[in-house]
Coordinates of C-alpha atoms and ligand atoms in Angstrom, one line a residue:
M1 CA 112.3 72.7 169.5
T2 CA 111.6 73.3 165.8
I3 CA 109.4 75.4 163.6
L4 CA 108.5 74.7 160.0
I5 CA 108.4 77.7 157.7
T6 CA 107.0 77.6 154.2
G7 CA 108.3 80.2 151.7
G8 CA 111.3 81.0 153.7
A9 CA 113.5 81.8 150.7
G10 CA 111.1 84.6 149.5
F11 CA 111.1 88.3 150.6
I12 CA 109.3 88.2 153.9
G13 CA 110.0 84.6 154.7
S14 CA 113.8 85.0 154.4
N15 CA 113.7 88.1 156.6
F16 CA 111.6 86.1 159.1
V17 CA 114.0 83.2 159.2
L18 CA 117.1 85.5 159.5
D19 CA 115.5 87.4 162.4
W20 CA 114.2 84.2 164.1
L21 CA 117.6 82.5 164.1
D22 CA 119.3 85.7 165.2
S23 CA 117.1 86.3 168.3
A24 CA 118.3 85.2 171.7
E25 CA 114.8 84.0 172.5
H26 CA 115.0 81.2 169.9
R27 CA 118.6 80.2 170.4
D28 CA 117.7 76.5 171.0
E29 CA 115.3 76.3 168.0
T30 CA 115.8 74.9 164.6
V31 CA 114.0 76.2 161.5
V32 CA 113.0 73.8 158.8
N33 CA 112.5 76.0 155.7
L34 CA 110.4 74.5 152.9
D35 CA 110.4 76.4 149.7
A36 CA 109.9 75.4 146.1
L37 CA 112.4 78.1 144.9
T38 CA 110.1 79.6 142.3
Y39 CA 111.4 82.7 140.5
A40 CA 110.7 84.6 143.8
G41 CA 112.6 82.2 146.0
N42 CA 116.3 82.9 146.4
L43 CA 118.7 81.0 148.6
E44 CA 121.1 83.9 148.4
N45 CA 118.9 85.7 150.8
L46 CA 119.9 83.1 153.4
A47 CA 123.6 83.2 152.6
A48 CA 124.3 84.4 156.2
L49 CA 123.1 81.0 157.5
E50 CA 125.7 79.1 155.6
G51 CA 126.8 76.2 157.7
N52 CA 124.3 77.0 160.4
P53 CA 123.0 73.6 161.7
R54 CA 119.8 75.3 163.0
H55 CA 118.7 76.0 159.5
I56 CA 117.5 73.1 157.4
F57 CA 116.5 74.0 153.9
V58 CA 114.2 71.7 152.0
K59 CA 113.5 72.4 148.3
G60 CA 109.9 71.3 147.8
D61 CA 106.3 72.1 147.1
I62 CA 103.6 72.8 149.6
C63 CA 101.2 70.9 147.4
D64 CA 103.3 67.7 148.0
R65 CA 101.4 66.0 150.8
A66 CA 103.8 63.1 151.2
L67 CA 106.8 65.5 151.6
I68 CA 104.9 67.5 154.2
D69 CA 103.9 64.4 156.1
R70 CA 107.5 63.2 156.1
L71 CA 108.9 66.6 157.3
L72 CA 106.3 66.8 160.1
A73 CA 107.1 63.2 161.2
E74 CA 110.8 63.7 161.1
H75 CA 111.2 67.2 162.6
R76 CA 108.2 67.3 165.0
P77 CA 107.7 71.1 164.8
R78 CA 105.9 73.0 167.5
A79 CA 104.5 75.4 164.8
I80 CA 104.0 75.9 161.1
V81 CA 104.4 79.5 159.8
H82 CA 103.0 79.6 156.3
F83 CA 104.4 82.3 154.0
A84 CA 104.6 80.3 150.7
A85 CA 102.5 81.9 148.0
E86 CA 102.4 83.4 144.6
S87 CA 102.4 87.0 145.7
H88 CA 102.4 89.4 142.8
V89 CA 99.1 91.0 141.7
D90 CA 100.2 91.7 138.1
R91 CA 101.3 88.1 137.6
S92 CA 98.0 86.9 138.9
I93 CA 96.2 89.0 136.2
H94 CA 98.3 87.4 133.5
G95 CA 98.3 83.8 134.8
P96 CA 95.9 83.1 137.7
G97 CA 96.4 79.3 137.6
A98 CA 99.6 79.2 139.7
F99 CA 97.9 81.3 142.3
M100 CA 95.0 78.9 142.7
R101 CA 97.4 76.0 142.9
T102 CA 99.8 77.3 145.5
N103 CA 97.7 79.7 147.5
V104 CA 94.5 77.6 147.6
E105 CA 95.5 74.0 147.0
G106 CA 98.8 74.4 148.8
T107 CA 97.2 75.9 151.9
F108 CA 94.6 73.1 151.9
T109 CA 97.4 70.5 151.6
L110 CA 99.3 72.0 154.5
L111 CA 96.1 72.3 156.6
E112 CA 95.3 68.6 156.1
A113 CA 98.9 67.5 156.9
A114 CA 98.9 69.8 160.0
R115 CA 95.5 68.4 161.1
A116 CA 96.8 64.8 160.9
Y117 CA 100.0 65.6 162.7
W118 CA 98.4 67.8 165.4
G119 CA 95.6 65.2 165.9
A120 CA 98.2 62.6 166.9
L121 CA 100.0 64.8 169.3
E122 CA 99.3 64.6 173.0
G123 CA 99.5 66.6 176.2
E124 CA 101.6 69.8 176.1
A125 CA 102.8 69.3 172.6
K126 CA 99.3 69.2 171.4
A127 CA 98.2 72.3 173.4
A128 CA 101.3 74.3 172.3
F129 CA 101.0 73.6 168.5
R130 CA 100.2 76.5 166.2
F131 CA 99.4 76.9 162.5
H132 CA 100.2 80.5 161.6
H133 CA 98.8 81.7 158.2
V134 CA 100.4 84.8 156.8
S135 CA 97.9 86.8 154.7
T136 CA 97.3 90.2 153.2
D137 CA 95.1 93.2 153.7
E138 CA 94.0 92.9 150.0
V139 CA 91.4 90.4 151.0
Y140 CA 89.2 93.3 152.3
G141 CA 89.0 94.9 148.8
S142 CA 89.4 98.6 148.1
L143 CA 88.6 101.6 150.3
K144 CA 87.1 105.0 149.3
A145 CA 89.0 108.1 150.4
E146 CA 86.6 108.7 153.3
D147 CA 86.3 105.1 154.5
P148 CA 87.8 104.1 157.9
P149 CA 90.8 101.7 157.6
F150 CA 90.4 97.9 157.4
A151 CA 89.4 96.3 160.7
E152 CA 89.4 92.6 161.3
T153 CA 85.7 92.7 161.1
N154 CA 85.5 94.1 157.6
P155 CA 83.8 91.9 155.1
Y156 CA 86.0 90.1 152.5
E157 CA 85.8 91.7 149.1
P158 CA 88.9 90.6 147.1
N159 CA 89.2 92.1 143.7
S160 CA 92.2 90.4 142.0
P161 CA 93.0 86.8 141.3
Y162 CA 95.8 87.1 143.9
S163 CA 93.6 88.6 146.6
A164 CA 90.8 86.1 145.8
S165 CA 93.2 83.2 146.2
K166 CA 94.5 84.6 149.5
A167 CA 90.9 85.2 150.7
A168 CA 90.1 81.5 149.8
S169 CA 93.1 80.4 151.8
D170 CA 92.0 82.5 154.8
H171 CA 88.6 80.9 154.7
L172 CA 90.1 77.4 154.6
V173 CA 92.2 78.3 157.7
R174 CA 89.2 79.6 159.5
A175 CA 87.1 76.5 158.6
W176 CA 89.9 74.1 159.8
H177 CA 89.8 75.8 163.2
H178 CA 86.0 76.0 163.4
T179 CA 85.3 72.4 162.2
Y180 CA 88.4 70.5 163.4
G181 CA 89.7 72.7 166.2
L182 CA 93.1 73.1 164.5
P183 CA 94.9 75.8 166.6
V184 CA 95.3 78.5 163.9
L185 CA 96.3 82.2 163.8
T186 CA 96.0 84.5 160.8
T187 CA 97.7 87.8 160.2
N188 CA 96.6 90.2 157.4
C189 CA 99.3 92.7 156.7
S190 CA 99.7 95.7 154.5
N191 CA 102.5 96.4 151.8
N192 CA 105.9 95.4 153.1
Y193 CA 109.2 96.9 151.9
G194 CA 112.8 96.3 152.8
P195 CA 115.8 94.1 152.0
Y196 CA 115.5 91.2 149.6
H197 CA 112.3 92.6 148.0
F198 CA 112.0 91.2 144.5
P199 CA 112.3 94.0 141.9
E200 CA 108.9 93.3 140.3
K201 CA 107.2 95.2 143.2
L202 CA 106.8 99.0 143.3
I203 CA 109.6 100.1 145.7
P204 CA 112.5 97.8 144.6
L205 CA 111.5 98.2 140.9
M206 CA 111.8 102.0 141.2
I207 CA 115.2 101.7 142.9
V208 CA 116.7 99.3 140.4
N209 CA 115.2 101.1 137.4
A210 CA 116.3 104.5 138.6
L211 CA 119.9 103.3 139.1
A212 CA 119.9 101.8 135.6
G213 CA 118.5 105.0 134.1
K214 CA 115.3 103.3 133.0
P215 CA 111.8 104.7 133.1
L216 CA 109.9 104.5 136.5
P217 CA 106.5 103.2 135.4
V218 CA 103.6 104.6 137.5
Y219 CA 100.3 103.0 136.9
G220 CA 97.3 105.3 136.0
D221 CA 97.3 108.6 137.9
G222 CA 99.6 107.4 140.6
Q223 CA 97.1 108.4 143.3
Q224 CA 96.4 104.8 144.5
I225 CA 97.1 104.6 148.3
R226 CA 98.8 101.8 150.1
D227 CA 99.9 101.4 153.8
W228 CA 103.6 100.6 153.9
L229 CA 105.3 98.6 156.7
Y230 CA 109.1 97.8 157.0
V231 CA 109.5 94.1 156.6
K232 CA 111.3 93.6 160.0
D233 CA 108.2 95.1 161.7
H234 CA 106.0 92.6 159.9
C235 CA 108.2 89.8 161.2
S236 CA 108.0 91.1 164.8
G237 CA 104.3 91.3 164.5
I238 CA 104.1 87.7 163.4
R239 CA 106.3 86.6 166.3
A240 CA 104.0 88.4 168.7
V241 CA 100.9 86.8 167.3
L242 CA 102.6 83.4 167.2
A243 CA 103.7 83.7 170.8
R244 CA 100.6 85.3 172.4
G245 CA 97.8 85.5 169.8
R246 CA 94.4 84.1 170.7
L247 CA 93.6 80.9 168.8
G248 CA 91.3 81.2 165.8
E249 CA 91.7 85.0 165.8
T250 CA 92.9 87.2 162.9
Y251 CA 95.2 90.2 163.5
N252 CA 95.7 93.1 161.1
I253 CA 99.3 94.3 160.9
G254 CA 100.1 97.7 159.4
G255 CA 102.4 100.7 159.5
W256 CA 100.0 103.6 160.1
N257 CA 101.6 105.0 157.0
E258 CA 99.2 105.6 154.0
Q259 CA 100.9 107.1 151.0
A260 CA 100.0 107.6 147.3
N261 CA 102.2 105.7 144.9
I262 CA 103.5 108.8 143.2
D263 CA 104.7 110.1 146.5
I264 CA 106.5 106.9 147.3
V265 CA 108.2 107.1 143.9
K266 CA 109.2 110.7 144.6
I267 CA 110.6 109.8 148.0
V268 CA 112.7 107.0 146.5
C269 CA 114.0 109.4 143.9
A270 CA 114.9 112.1 146.4
L271 CA 116.8 109.6 148.6
L272 CA 118.7 108.3 145.5
D273 CA 119.5 112.0 144.6
E274 CA 121.0 112.4 148.0
L275 CA 122.8 109.0 148.3
K276 CA 123.9 108.3 144.7
P277 CA 123.3 111.4 142.6
S278 CA 123.1 110.9 138.8
E279 CA 125.1 113.1 136.4
Q280 CA 122.0 113.2 134.2
G281 CA 120.0 115.1 136.8
P282 CA 117.3 114.2 139.4
Y283 CA 115.9 110.7 139.2
S284 CA 112.4 112.0 139.1
R285 CA 113.0 112.9 135.4
L286 CA 112.5 109.1 134.8
I287 CA 108.9 109.0 136.2
T288 CA 106.6 107.8 133.4
Y289 CA 102.9 107.3 133.7
V290 CA 101.7 104.1 132.1
K291 CA 98.5 102.2 131.5
D292 CA 96.7 101.3 134.7
R293 CA 96.5 97.8 136.3
P294 CA 93.1 96.2 135.4
G295 CA 90.8 96.3 138.4
H296 CA 93.4 98.4 140.4
D297 CA 92.4 98.8 144.0
R298 CA 92.3 102.5 144.9
R299 CA 93.2 102.5 148.6
Y300 CA 94.3 100.1 151.4
A301 CA 94.7 101.2 155.0
I302 CA 95.0 99.2 158.1
D303 CA 93.6 99.6 161.6
A304 CA 96.2 97.9 163.7
R305 CA 94.7 98.7 167.1
K306 CA 93.8 95.1 167.9
I307 CA 97.3 93.8 167.8
E308 CA 98.5 96.8 169.8
R309 CA 95.8 96.5 172.4
E310 CA 96.1 92.7 172.9
L311 CA 99.8 92.1 172.2
G312 CA 101.5 95.4 172.7
W313 CA 102.9 95.4 169.1
R314 CA 103.6 98.6 167.2
P315 CA 106.0 99.1 164.3
A316 CA 109.5 100.2 165.3
E317 CA 110.4 102.0 162.1
T318 CA 108.8 105.1 160.7
F319 CA 108.6 105.3 156.9
A320 CA 111.4 107.8 156.9
T321 CA 113.8 105.5 158.7
G322 CA 112.6 102.3 156.9
I323 CA 112.8 103.6 153.4
R324 CA 116.3 105.1 154.0
K325 CA 117.5 101.7 155.3
T326 CA 115.9 100.0 152.2
V327 CA 117.5 102.3 149.7
E328 CA 120.9 102.0 151.5
W329 CA 120.5 98.2 151.3
Y330 CA 119.9 98.2 147.6
L331 CA 122.9 100.6 147.1
A332 CA 125.1 98.3 149.2
N333 CA 123.9 95.1 147.4
P334 CA 123.9 95.8 143.6
G335 CA 125.0 92.2 142.8
W336 CA 121.9 90.8 144.6
A337 CA 119.5 92.7 142.4
E338 CA 121.5 92.0 139.2
R339 CA 121.5 88.2 139.9
V340 CA 117.8 88.2 140.8
Q341 CA 117.0 89.9 137.5
S342 CA 119.2 87.8 135.3
G343 CA 117.8 84.6 136.8
A344 CA 121.3 83.2 136.9
Y345 CA 120.9 82.3 140.6
R346 CA 118.1 79.9 139.7
D347 CA 120.3 77.9 137.4
W348 CA 123.0 77.9 140.1
V349 CA 120.5 76.7 142.7
S350 CA 119.1 73.8 140.7
Q351 CA 122.6 72.7 139.8
Q352 CA 123.8 73.0 143.4
Y353 CA 120.7 72.0 145.4
G354 CA 118.7 69.0 144.0
G355 CA 116.9 68.2 147.2
E356 CA 117.0 68.4 151.0
Q357 CA 120.1 69.5 152.8
A358 CA 121.4 71.5 155.7
S359 CA 121.8 75.2 154.6
K360 CA 124.8 75.8 152.5
A361 CA 123.5 78.7 150.5
Ligands
NAD401 P1 107.5 86.2 147.7 O1 106.8 86.0 146.4 O2 108.7 87.0 147.8 O3 107.9 84.7 148.3 C1 107.1 83.6 148.2 C2 108.0 82.4 148.5 O4 107.1 81.2 148.4 C3 109.1 82.2 147.4 O5 110.3 81.9 148.1 C4 108.6 81.0 146.6 O6 109.7 80.2 146.1 C5 107.8 80.2 147.6 N1 106.8 79.4 147.0 C6 105.9 79.7 146.0 N2 105.2 78.7 145.6 C7 105.5 77.7 146.4 C8 105.1 76.3 146.6 N3 104.1 75.8 145.8 N4 105.7 75.5 147.5 C9 106.7 76.0 148.3 N5 107.1 77.3 148.2 C10 106.6 78.1 147.3 O7 106.3 86.6 148.7 P2 106.4 87.6 150.0 O8 106.2 89.0 149.5 O9 107.6 87.2 150.8 O10 105.1 87.1 150.7 C11 105.1 86.1 151.7 C12 103.7 85.9 152.2 O11 103.2 87.1 152.8 C13 102.6 85.6 151.1 O12 101.7 84.6 151.6 C14 101.9 86.9 150.8 O13 100.6 86.7 150.4 C15 102.0 87.5 152.2 N6 102.0 89.0 152.3 C16 102.9 89.7 151.5 C17 102.9 91.1 151.6 C18 103.9 91.9 150.8 O14 103.9 93.1 150.9 N7 104.9 91.3 150.1 C19 102.0 91.8 152.5 C20 101.1 91.0 153.2 C21 101.1 89.6 153.1
DAU402 O1 98.8 95.0 150.5 C1 99.6 93.8 150.6 C2 100.0 93.4 149.3 O2 101.0 94.3 148.8 C3 100.6 92.0 149.3 O3 99.6 91.0 149.7 C4 101.2 91.6 147.9 O4 101.8 90.3 147.9 C5 102.2 92.6 147.5 O5 102.7 92.4 146.2 C6 101.6 94.0 147.5 O6 100.6 94.2 146.5 P1 100.5 95.5 145.6 O7 99.8 95.3 144.4 O8 99.9 96.7 146.5 O9 102.1 95.8 145.4 P2 102.9 96.3 144.2 O10 104.3 96.6 144.7 O11 102.8 95.4 143.0 O12 102.2 97.7 143.8 C7 102.1 98.7 144.8 C8 101.3 99.8 144.1 O13 102.1 100.4 143.1 C9 100.1 99.4 143.4 O14 99.1 100.4 143.6 C10 100.4 99.3 141.9 C11 101.5 100.3 141.8 N1 102.6 100.0 140.8 C12 103.2 98.8 140.9 C13 104.2 98.5 140.0 C14 104.9 97.2 140.1 C15 102.9 101.0 139.9 O15 102.4 102.1 139.8 N2 103.9 100.7 139.0 C16 104.6 99.5 139.0 O16 105.4 99.2 138.1

């Protein structure tokens, strides 16, 4: 048995692949990992899989229909789990084009390839096939302080080019189920944090900047609220939905952990003060308020009762345990963050990996 993952060299995708191949439940399964290795994709995340014949890495683009058709025909996956995306809101504000291409056109291309492949399957293989679309809570827009958290029934009100592109992809997935009967599942998750998080996002940026003695840039008044979930919990939620979710349904995944940005930054600083104190004094001295993000969503919060009720999923980590593990991981892996920032790993990858091959990262 095989599953096809897209975006499995990124933050969440690589955590998902590592956990999947590590679990006793999937011991007989192979992962075909399709990733274009953009700036956000890093084969170093998958270094633990070196020489593992159950991990087949393919450098390629989800907009490449011929490549996807070939992978489906060759590897005959029982499921596609679709992580690949442009994922950073600030980048989407500066350059939305890449978001439309990968998140909208790429998802469309994958859906069409999956439809052709699934349409030709028969019997049990056809009944068991799943297309799992990994999406975000940002499609629901921004909440006011007094609003209840996002439920699956909330209307879509995306506010950034990123969230609009993800909303578009969610709509395509829904339509391919409704019109063609493609067996799809969608999960909409809140802000993840944990190992291998690219340091353009809030938590890893604060860790690497603090350690380098650089300013910790807090947008606007720092009172924007996000719900934070440890990445391994997101991965277990996706596994639960993939295994037992109802076809055509969407499931919100969240950490029951709403926090203001400034409080997150202060927690990270306090942990660093404890684990790697600076001679210059508390890391919070580096907090710097900067210009706000245009169109900045004020609050996200997730009502994750549906996935708990139907599938028995709840996060295993509290924020206190998850953020400690995260800070400890960055302290234990300074070379990873350095190489990601220098971009040197990208040169190495293109030199080392021209095309498809079994994992040697
Ligand atoms: P990421 O930016 O870290 O990784 C994205 C991966 O996709 C990278 O490895 C990149 O190389 C690859 N990719 C980009 N364009 C591609 C293309 N055209 N073809 C093939 N591969 C391509 O993103 P992430 O944070 O790991 O997010 C993964 C998914 O989860 C995304 O769909 C995102 O919208 C969703 N999501 C993320 C969060 C979060 O907090 N990070 C929360 C909810 C949902
Ligand atoms: O909610 C899920 C989404 O969470 C995912 O779909 C996105 O892929 C992911 O990037 C994330 O989006 P956010 O915009 O919420 O994450 P980010 O880490 O960029 O920012 C978190 C909050 O911190 C947000 O309110 C903006 C603020 N921020 C961010 C950065 C990078 C700052 O104050 N300073 C910063 O330097």
